[in-house]
């Protein structure tokens, strides 16, 4: 990530020089930094609320029950995660919240999943196969209803704002399938000989 | 009918969870309030831990946008994506979608205004945006929270998934609504 990040910064400066937009960069850097904190603070509230509620659900045995119900599917996707590990419960909640369109709750559960997967990580700080796959699935948009896009369409005076639902579902599914397939393939390719 | 059911589901889901989980926990004799505060404290600390990686990623992407590099990239892609059926107004979306959620919604809004929401371009932009995610943001938040700095194959896998979602959007919109 260090290399990519440095390259992004360097590319911005080079491109700004070519396009004669150097003056805009300083402002953009400051504005983005401020926006990142605003976004984070919104997340802080959601994380506090939902992970508190999740702790209550855990102590009531709800999370474990839910994880048991979908264990067969998740075990196939994440064979290296023990079936009764708390990461399984968090991942189930993340996927369920995504599917239901509860984006506000999906992020806290996803974040918690990543932390619990990190507890299983023998090389701290370097992504495991399970973490990479879980992230790729989340970036492929598991949500069933793209509420913000439908709202935009309604605002623009569409005759049928929600008519894109079916097409979005199919396209999302393609993205998720590719995310899983590519993650599995790259994980195998990246693994040093003799391991796994 | 289906839409009304969906609206009702999304309106009821969160309030029901917020009331239902503590209620159920009470019947199981869980000490509800201390449990909530314990989880909430960990959530709060995680939220603070996410700030530095998110600032790092968003500053780099914000500078990239301001530098004009993304517009140049979109121009570069135009001769390839144009013949494949991506209208010029939708092109910026392909580049900006993984980098900025707000930027992507801005492009979709522009397309809906210029081409109309029920046009080919309007539908394509809607489906492309709805079927993908702000990849860099999700990776920064998720890996940042876990303290992971080496992403390994997560970024290429995620970007390829975005690409697949957009390609699928192109095909599906043509099949369902016609080009």
Coordinates of C-alpha atoms in Angstrom, one line a residue:
Chain A
X1 CA 0.0 0.0 0.0
X2 CA 2.9 2.3 0.7
X3 CA 4.1 2.2 -2.9
X4 CA 0.7 2.7 -4.4
X5 CA -0.1 5.6 -2.1
X6 CA 3.2 7.3 -2.9
X7 CA 2.6 6.7 -6.6
X8 CA -0.9 8.3 -6.3
X9 CA 0.5 11.4 -4.7
X10 CA 3.4 11.7 -7.2
X11 CA 1.0 11.1 -10.1
X12 CA -1.2 13.9 -8.9
X13 CA 1.7 16.4 -8.8
X14 CA 2.9 15.3 -12.3
X15 CA -0.6 15.5 -13.7
X16 CA -1.3 18.9 -12.1
X17 CA 2.0 20.2 -13.6
X18 CA 1.0 19.0 -17.0
X19 CA -2.6 20.4 -16.7
X20 CA -1.5 23.6 -15.1
X21 CA -3.6 22.9 -12.0
X22 CA -1.0 23.0 -9.3
X23 CA -2.8 25.7 -7.4
X24 CA -5.8 23.5 -6.9
X25 CA -3.8 20.7 -5.3
X26 CA -3.2 22.4 -1.9
X27 CA -6.8 23.2 -1.5
X28 CA -7.8 19.7 -2.6
X29 CA -5.5 18.1 0.0
X30 CA -6.8 20.2 2.8
X31 CA -10.4 19.7 1.8
X32 CA -10.1 15.9 1.4
X33 CA -8.4 15.6 4.8
X34 CA -11.3 17.5 6.4
X35 CA -13.8 15.4 4.5
X36 CA -12.1 12.2 5.6
X37 CA -12.5 13.3 9.3
X38 CA -16.1 14.3 8.8
X39 CA -16.9 10.9 7.2
X40 CA -15.0 9.1 10.0
X41 CA -16.9 11.0 12.7
X42 CA -20.1 9.8 11.1
X43 CA -18.7 6.3 11.2
X44 CA -17.7 6.7 14.9
X45 CA -21.3 7.2 15.9
X46 CA -22.5 4.2 13.9
X47 CA -19.7 2.0 15.0
X48 CA -20.4 2.8 18.7
X49 CA -24.2 2.2 18.3
X50 CA -24.1 -1.0 16.2
X51 CA -21.2 -2.7 17.9
X52 CA -22.8 -2.0 21.3
X53 CA -26.0 -3.6 20.0
X54 CA -24.1 -6.5 18.5
X55 CA -22.5 -7.1 21.9
X56 CA -26.0 -7.4 23.4
X57 CA -27.0 -9.8 20.6
X58 CA -23.9 -11.9 21.2
X59 CA -24.5 -12.3 24.9
X60 CA -28.1 -13.3 24.2
X61 CA -26.8 -16.0 21.9
X62 CA -28.4 -14.5 18.8
X63 CA -25.2 -14.0 16.7
X64 CA -24.0 -17.6 17.3
X65 CA -27.4 -18.9 16.3
X66 CA -27.4 -16.9 13.1
X67 CA -23.9 -18.0 12.3
X68 CA -24.8 -21.7 12.8
X69 CA -27.7 -21.3 10.3
X70 CA -25.5 -20.2 7.4
X71 CA -22.4 -22.1 8.4
X72 CA -22.3 -24.5 5.4
X73 CA -22.0 -21.6 2.9
X74 CA -19.4 -19.6 4.8
X75 CA -17.3 -22.6 5.6
X76 CA -16.8 -23.2 1.9
X77 CA -15.9 -19.5 1.3
X78 CA -13.6 -19.3 4.3
X79 CA -12.2 -22.7 5.0
X80 CA -9.3 -21.4 7.1
X81 CA -11.7 -19.7 9.6
X82 CA -12.8 -22.1 12.4
X83 CA -16.5 -22.7 12.2
X84 CA -17.3 -21.5 15.7
X85 CA -15.0 -18.5 15.6
X86 CA -16.6 -15.1 16.4
X87 CA -15.4 -13.8 12.9
X88 CA -18.1 -16.1 11.4
X89 CA -20.9 -14.4 13.3
X90 CA -19.7 -10.9 12.4
X91 CA -19.4 -11.8 8.7
X92 CA -22.9 -13.2 8.7
X93 CA -24.2 -10.0 10.2
X94 CA -22.3 -7.9 7.7
X95 CA -23.7 -9.9 4.7
X96 CA -27.2 -9.9 6.1
X97 CA -27.1 -6.1 6.7
X98 CA -25.7 -5.6 3.2
X99 CA -28.5 -7.7 1.6
X100 CA -31.2 -5.9 3.5
X101 CA -29.8 -2.5 2.5
X102 CA -28.8 -1.5 6.0
X103 CA -25.6 0.1 4.9
X104 CA -25.3 1.9 8.2
X105 CA -25.1 -1.4 10.1
X106 CA -23.2 -3.3 7.4
X107 CA -20.0 -1.2 7.9
X108 CA -19.7 -1.7 11.7
X109 CA -20.2 -5.5 11.3
X110 CA -17.7 -5.6 8.4
X111 CA -15.1 -3.7 10.5
X112 CA -15.6 -6.1 13.4
X113 CA -15.2 -9.0 11.0
X114 CA -11.9 -7.7 9.8
X115 CA -10.6 -7.3 13.4
X116 CA -11.7 -10.8 14.3
X117 CA -10.0 -12.2 11.2
X118 CA -6.9 -10.3 12.2
X119 CA -6.9 -12.2 15.5
X120 CA -6.4 -15.3 13.4
X121 CA -3.6 -13.7 11.3
X122 CA -0.2 -15.2 11.9
X123 CA 1.4 -12.3 10.1
X124 CA -0.1 -9.2 11.7
X125 CA -0.4 -6.3 9.3
X126 CA -0.4 -8.4 6.1
X127 CA -3.8 -9.3 4.8
X128 CA -4.8 -12.9 5.0
X129 CA -6.7 -14.7 2.2
X130 CA -9.9 -14.5 4.2
X131 CA -9.5 -10.8 4.8
X132 CA -8.8 -10.1 1.1
X133 CA -11.8 -12.2 0.0
X134 CA -14.1 -10.6 2.6
X135 CA -13.1 -7.1 1.5
X136 CA -13.5 -7.9 -2.2
X137 CA -17.0 -9.2 -1.6
X138 CA -17.9 -6.0 0.2
X139 CA -16.4 -3.8 -2.5
X140 CA -18.5 -5.7 -5.0
X141 CA -21.6 -4.3 -3.5
X142 CA -23.8 -7.0 -1.9
X143 CA -26.7 -4.6 -1.4
X144 CA -29.9 -5.6 -3.0
X145 CA -31.5 -2.1 -3.2
X146 CA -29.4 0.9 -4.3
X147 CA -31.5 3.4 -2.4
X148 CA -29.4 6.5 -3.1
X149 CA -29.5 5.9 -6.9
X150 CA -33.2 5.3 -6.8
X151 CA -33.7 8.5 -4.9
X152 CA -31.6 10.4 -7.4
X153 CA -33.7 9.0 -10.3
X154 CA -36.9 9.9 -8.5
X155 CA -35.6 13.4 -8.0
X156 CA -34.7 13.7 -11.7
X157 CA -38.3 12.9 -12.6
X158 CA -38.0 9.3 -13.8
X159 CA -41.3 7.6 -14.8
X160 CA -40.0 4.4 -13.0
X161 CA -37.2 5.2 -10.6
X162 CA -36.9 1.6 -9.3
X163 CA -37.0 -0.1 -12.7
X164 CA -33.2 -0.5 -12.6
X165 CA -33.5 -2.9 -9.6
X166 CA -33.4 -6.2 -11.6
X167 CA -30.5 -5.1 -13.8
X168 CA -28.6 -3.8 -10.7
X169 CA -29.1 -7.1 -9.0
X170 CA -27.7 -9.1 -11.9
X171 CA -24.7 -6.8 -12.3
X172 CA -24.0 -6.9 -8.6
X173 CA -24.2 -10.7 -8.6
X174 CA -21.6 -10.8 -11.5
X175 CA -19.4 -8.5 -9.5
X176 CA -19.6 -10.7 -6.4
X177 CA -18.9 -13.9 -8.4
X178 CA -15.8 -12.3 -10.0
X179 CA -14.7 -11.0 -6.6
X180 CA -14.8 -14.5 -5.1
X181 CA -13.3 -16.2 -8.1
X182 CA -10.4 -13.7 -8.5
X183 CA -9.7 -13.6 -4.8
X184 CA -9.4 -17.4 -4.7
X185 CA -7.3 -17.6 -7.8
X186 CA -4.9 -14.8 -6.7
X187 CA -4.6 -16.3 -3.2
X188 CA -3.5 -19.5 -4.7
X189 CA -1.1 -17.8 -7.1
X190 CA 0.4 -15.5 -4.4
X191 CA 1.0 -18.3 -1.9
X192 CA 4.7 -19.3 -1.8
X193 CA 5.4 -22.9 -2.9
X194 CA 5.2 -25.4 -0.1
X195 CA 2.5 -23.6 1.9
X196 CA -1.2 -24.6 1.9
Chain B
X1 CA -46.8 -3.4 -4.4
X2 CA -43.3 -4.8 -4.2
X3 CA -42.0 -1.3 -3.8
X4 CA -44.3 -0.6 -0.9
X5 CA -43.2 -3.8 0.8
X6 CA -39.5 -2.8 0.3
X7 CA -40.1 0.7 1.6
X8 CA -41.9 -0.8 4.7
X9 CA -39.0 -3.2 5.2
X10 CA -36.4 -0.5 5.1
X11 CA -38.4 1.8 7.4
X12 CA -39.1 -1.0 10.0
X13 CA -35.9 -3.0 10.0
X14 CA -33.6 -0.8 12.0
X15 CA -36.1 0.4 14.7
X16 CA -37.3 -3.3 15.1
X17 CA -33.7 -4.4 15.6
X18 CA -32.9 -1.6 18.0
X19 CA -35.8 -2.5 20.2
X20 CA -36.0 -6.2 19.5
X21 CA -32.4 -7.3 20.4
X22 CA -32.3 -5.7 23.9
X23 CA -35.9 -7.0 24.6
X24 CA -34.9 -10.6 23.6
X25 CA -31.6 -10.2 25.6
X26 CA -33.6 -9.2 28.7
X27 CA -35.6 -12.4 28.5
X28 CA -32.3 -14.3 28.4
X29 CA -31.2 -12.5 31.5
X30 CA -28.4 -10.7 29.8
X31 CA -27.1 -7.5 31.6
X32 CA -28.2 -5.5 28.6
X33 CA -26.8 -2.0 29.4
X34 CA -23.3 -3.0 30.5
X35 CA -23.1 -5.3 27.5
X36 CA -24.1 -2.5 25.2
X37 CA -21.5 -0.1 26.7
X38 CA -18.8 -2.7 26.5
X39 CA -19.4 -3.2 22.8
X40 CA -20.0 0.5 22.1
X41 CA -16.6 1.4 23.7
X42 CA -14.8 -1.0 21.4
X43 CA -16.8 0.4 18.5
X44 CA -15.8 4.0 19.4
X45 CA -12.1 3.1 19.7
X46 CA -12.3 1.4 16.3
X47 CA -13.9 4.5 14.8
X48 CA -11.1 6.7 16.0
X49 CA -8.5 4.2 14.7
X50 CA -10.0 4.5 11.2
X51 CA -9.4 8.3 10.9
X52 CA -5.7 8.2 9.9
X53 CA -5.9 5.6 7.1
X54 CA -9.0 7.3 5.7
X55 CA -7.3 10.7 5.7
X56 CA -4.3 9.2 3.9
X57 CA -6.4 7.5 1.2
X58 CA -8.9 10.4 0.7
X59 CA -6.2 13.0 0.4
X60 CA -4.4 11.1 -2.3
X61 CA -7.6 10.5 -4.2
X62 CA -8.7 14.1 -3.7
X63 CA -5.4 15.4 -5.1
X64 CA -5.6 13.0 -8.0
X65 CA -9.1 14.3 -8.9
X66 CA -8.0 18.0 -8.6
X67 CA -4.9 17.3 -10.7
X68 CA -7.0 16.4 -13.7
X69 CA -5.4 13.0 -14.0
X70 CA -8.8 11.2 -13.7
X71 CA -10.2 13.3 -16.6
X72 CA -7.2 12.4 -18.6
X73 CA -7.7 8.7 -17.8
X74 CA -11.3 9.0 -18.9
X75 CA -10.3 10.6 -22.2
X76 CA -7.7 7.8 -22.7
X77 CA -10.4 5.2 -22.2
X78 CA -12.9 6.9 -24.5
X79 CA -11.8 5.3 -27.8
X80 CA -12.0 1.8 -26.1
X81 CA -15.3 2.2 -24.2
X82 CA -17.2 4.4 -26.7
X83 CA -17.5 1.6 -29.3
X84 CA -18.5 -0.8 -26.5
X85 CA -21.6 1.3 -25.8
X86 CA -20.5 3.6 -23.0
X87 CA -21.8 7.1 -23.8
X88 CA -19.4 10.0 -23.3
X89 CA -21.5 11.4 -20.4
X90 CA -21.2 8.1 -18.5
X91 CA -17.4 7.7 -19.1
X92 CA -16.2 9.6 -16.0
X93 CA -18.3 7.3 -13.8
X94 CA -16.1 4.3 -14.8
X95 CA -13.0 6.0 -13.5
X96 CA -14.5 7.8 -10.4
X97 CA -16.8 5.1 -9.1
X98 CA -14.2 3.1 -7.1
X99 CA -12.5 6.3 -5.8
X100 CA -15.3 8.6 -4.5
X101 CA -18.9 7.7 -3.6
X102 CA -20.0 11.3 -3.5
X103 CA -18.2 12.0 -6.8
X104 CA -19.9 9.0 -8.4
X105 CA -23.3 10.1 -7.3
X106 CA -22.5 13.6 -8.7
X107 CA -21.7 12.1 -12.1
X108 CA -24.9 10.0 -12.1
X109 CA -26.9 13.2 -11.2
X110 CA -25.3 15.0 -14.2
X111 CA -26.1 12.2 -16.5
X112 CA -29.7 12.0 -15.3
X113 CA -30.1 15.8 -15.9
X114 CA -28.4 15.9 -19.3
X115 CA -29.7 12.6 -20.8
X116 CA -32.8 12.1 -18.7
X117 CA -33.3 9.3 -16.1
X118 CA -35.2 7.0 -18.6
X119 CA -32.7 7.2 -21.4
X120 CA -30.1 4.5 -22.1
X121 CA -27.3 6.6 -20.6
X122 CA -29.4 7.4 -17.5
X123 CA -30.2 3.8 -16.9
X124 CA -26.7 2.6 -17.6
X125 CA -25.2 5.2 -15.1
X126 CA -27.8 4.2 -12.5
X127 CA -27.1 0.5 -12.8
X128 CA -23.3 0.9 -12.9
X129 CA -23.4 3.1 -9.8
X130 CA -25.8 0.8 -7.9
X131 CA -24.0 -2.4 -8.6
X132 CA -20.6 -1.4 -7.5
X133 CA -19.0 0.2 -4.4
X134 CA -16.5 2.9 -3.4
X135 CA -13.7 0.3 -3.4
X136 CA -10.9 2.5 -2.0
X137 CA -13.0 3.8 0.8
X138 CA -14.1 0.3 1.8
X139 CA -10.6 -1.0 1.8
X140 CA -9.2 2.0 3.8
X141 CA -11.9 1.6 6.4
X142 CA -11.8 -2.2 6.7
X143 CA -8.1 -2.7 6.6
X144 CA -7.5 0.4 8.7
X145 CA -9.7 -0.9 11.5
X146 CA -7.8 -4.2 11.5
X147 CA -4.4 -2.5 11.4
X148 CA -3.5 -4.1 8.1
X149 CA -1.2 -2.1 5.9
X150 CA -0.3 -4.7 3.3
X151 CA -3.4 -5.4 1.2
X152 CA -1.8 -8.2 -1.0
X153 CA -4.3 -9.2 -3.7
X154 CA -7.3 -7.5 -2.2
X155 CA -7.0 -4.3 -4.3
X156 CA -6.7 -6.1 -7.7
X157 CA -9.5 -8.5 -6.8
X158 CA -11.8 -5.6 -5.7
X159 CA -11.0 -3.5 -8.8
X160 CA -11.6 -6.5 -11.1
X161 CA -15.0 -7.1 -9.4
X162 CA -15.9 -3.4 -10.1
X163 CA -14.9 -3.9 -13.7
X164 CA -17.0 -7.0 -13.9
X165 CA -20.0 -5.3 -12.3
X166 CA -19.8 -2.4 -14.8
X167 CA -19.3 -4.7 -17.8
X168 CA -22.3 -6.7 -16.6
X169 CA -24.3 -3.5 -16.2
X170 CA -23.6 -2.6 -19.8
X171 CA -24.8 -6.0 -21.1
X172 CA -27.9 -6.2 -18.8
X173 CA -29.1 -2.7 -19.5
X174 CA -28.9 -3.3 -23.3
X175 CA -30.7 -6.7 -23.0
X176 CA -33.4 -5.4 -20.7
X177 CA -34.0 -1.9 -22.1
X178 CA -32.3 -1.9 -25.5
X179 CA -29.4 0.3 -26.5

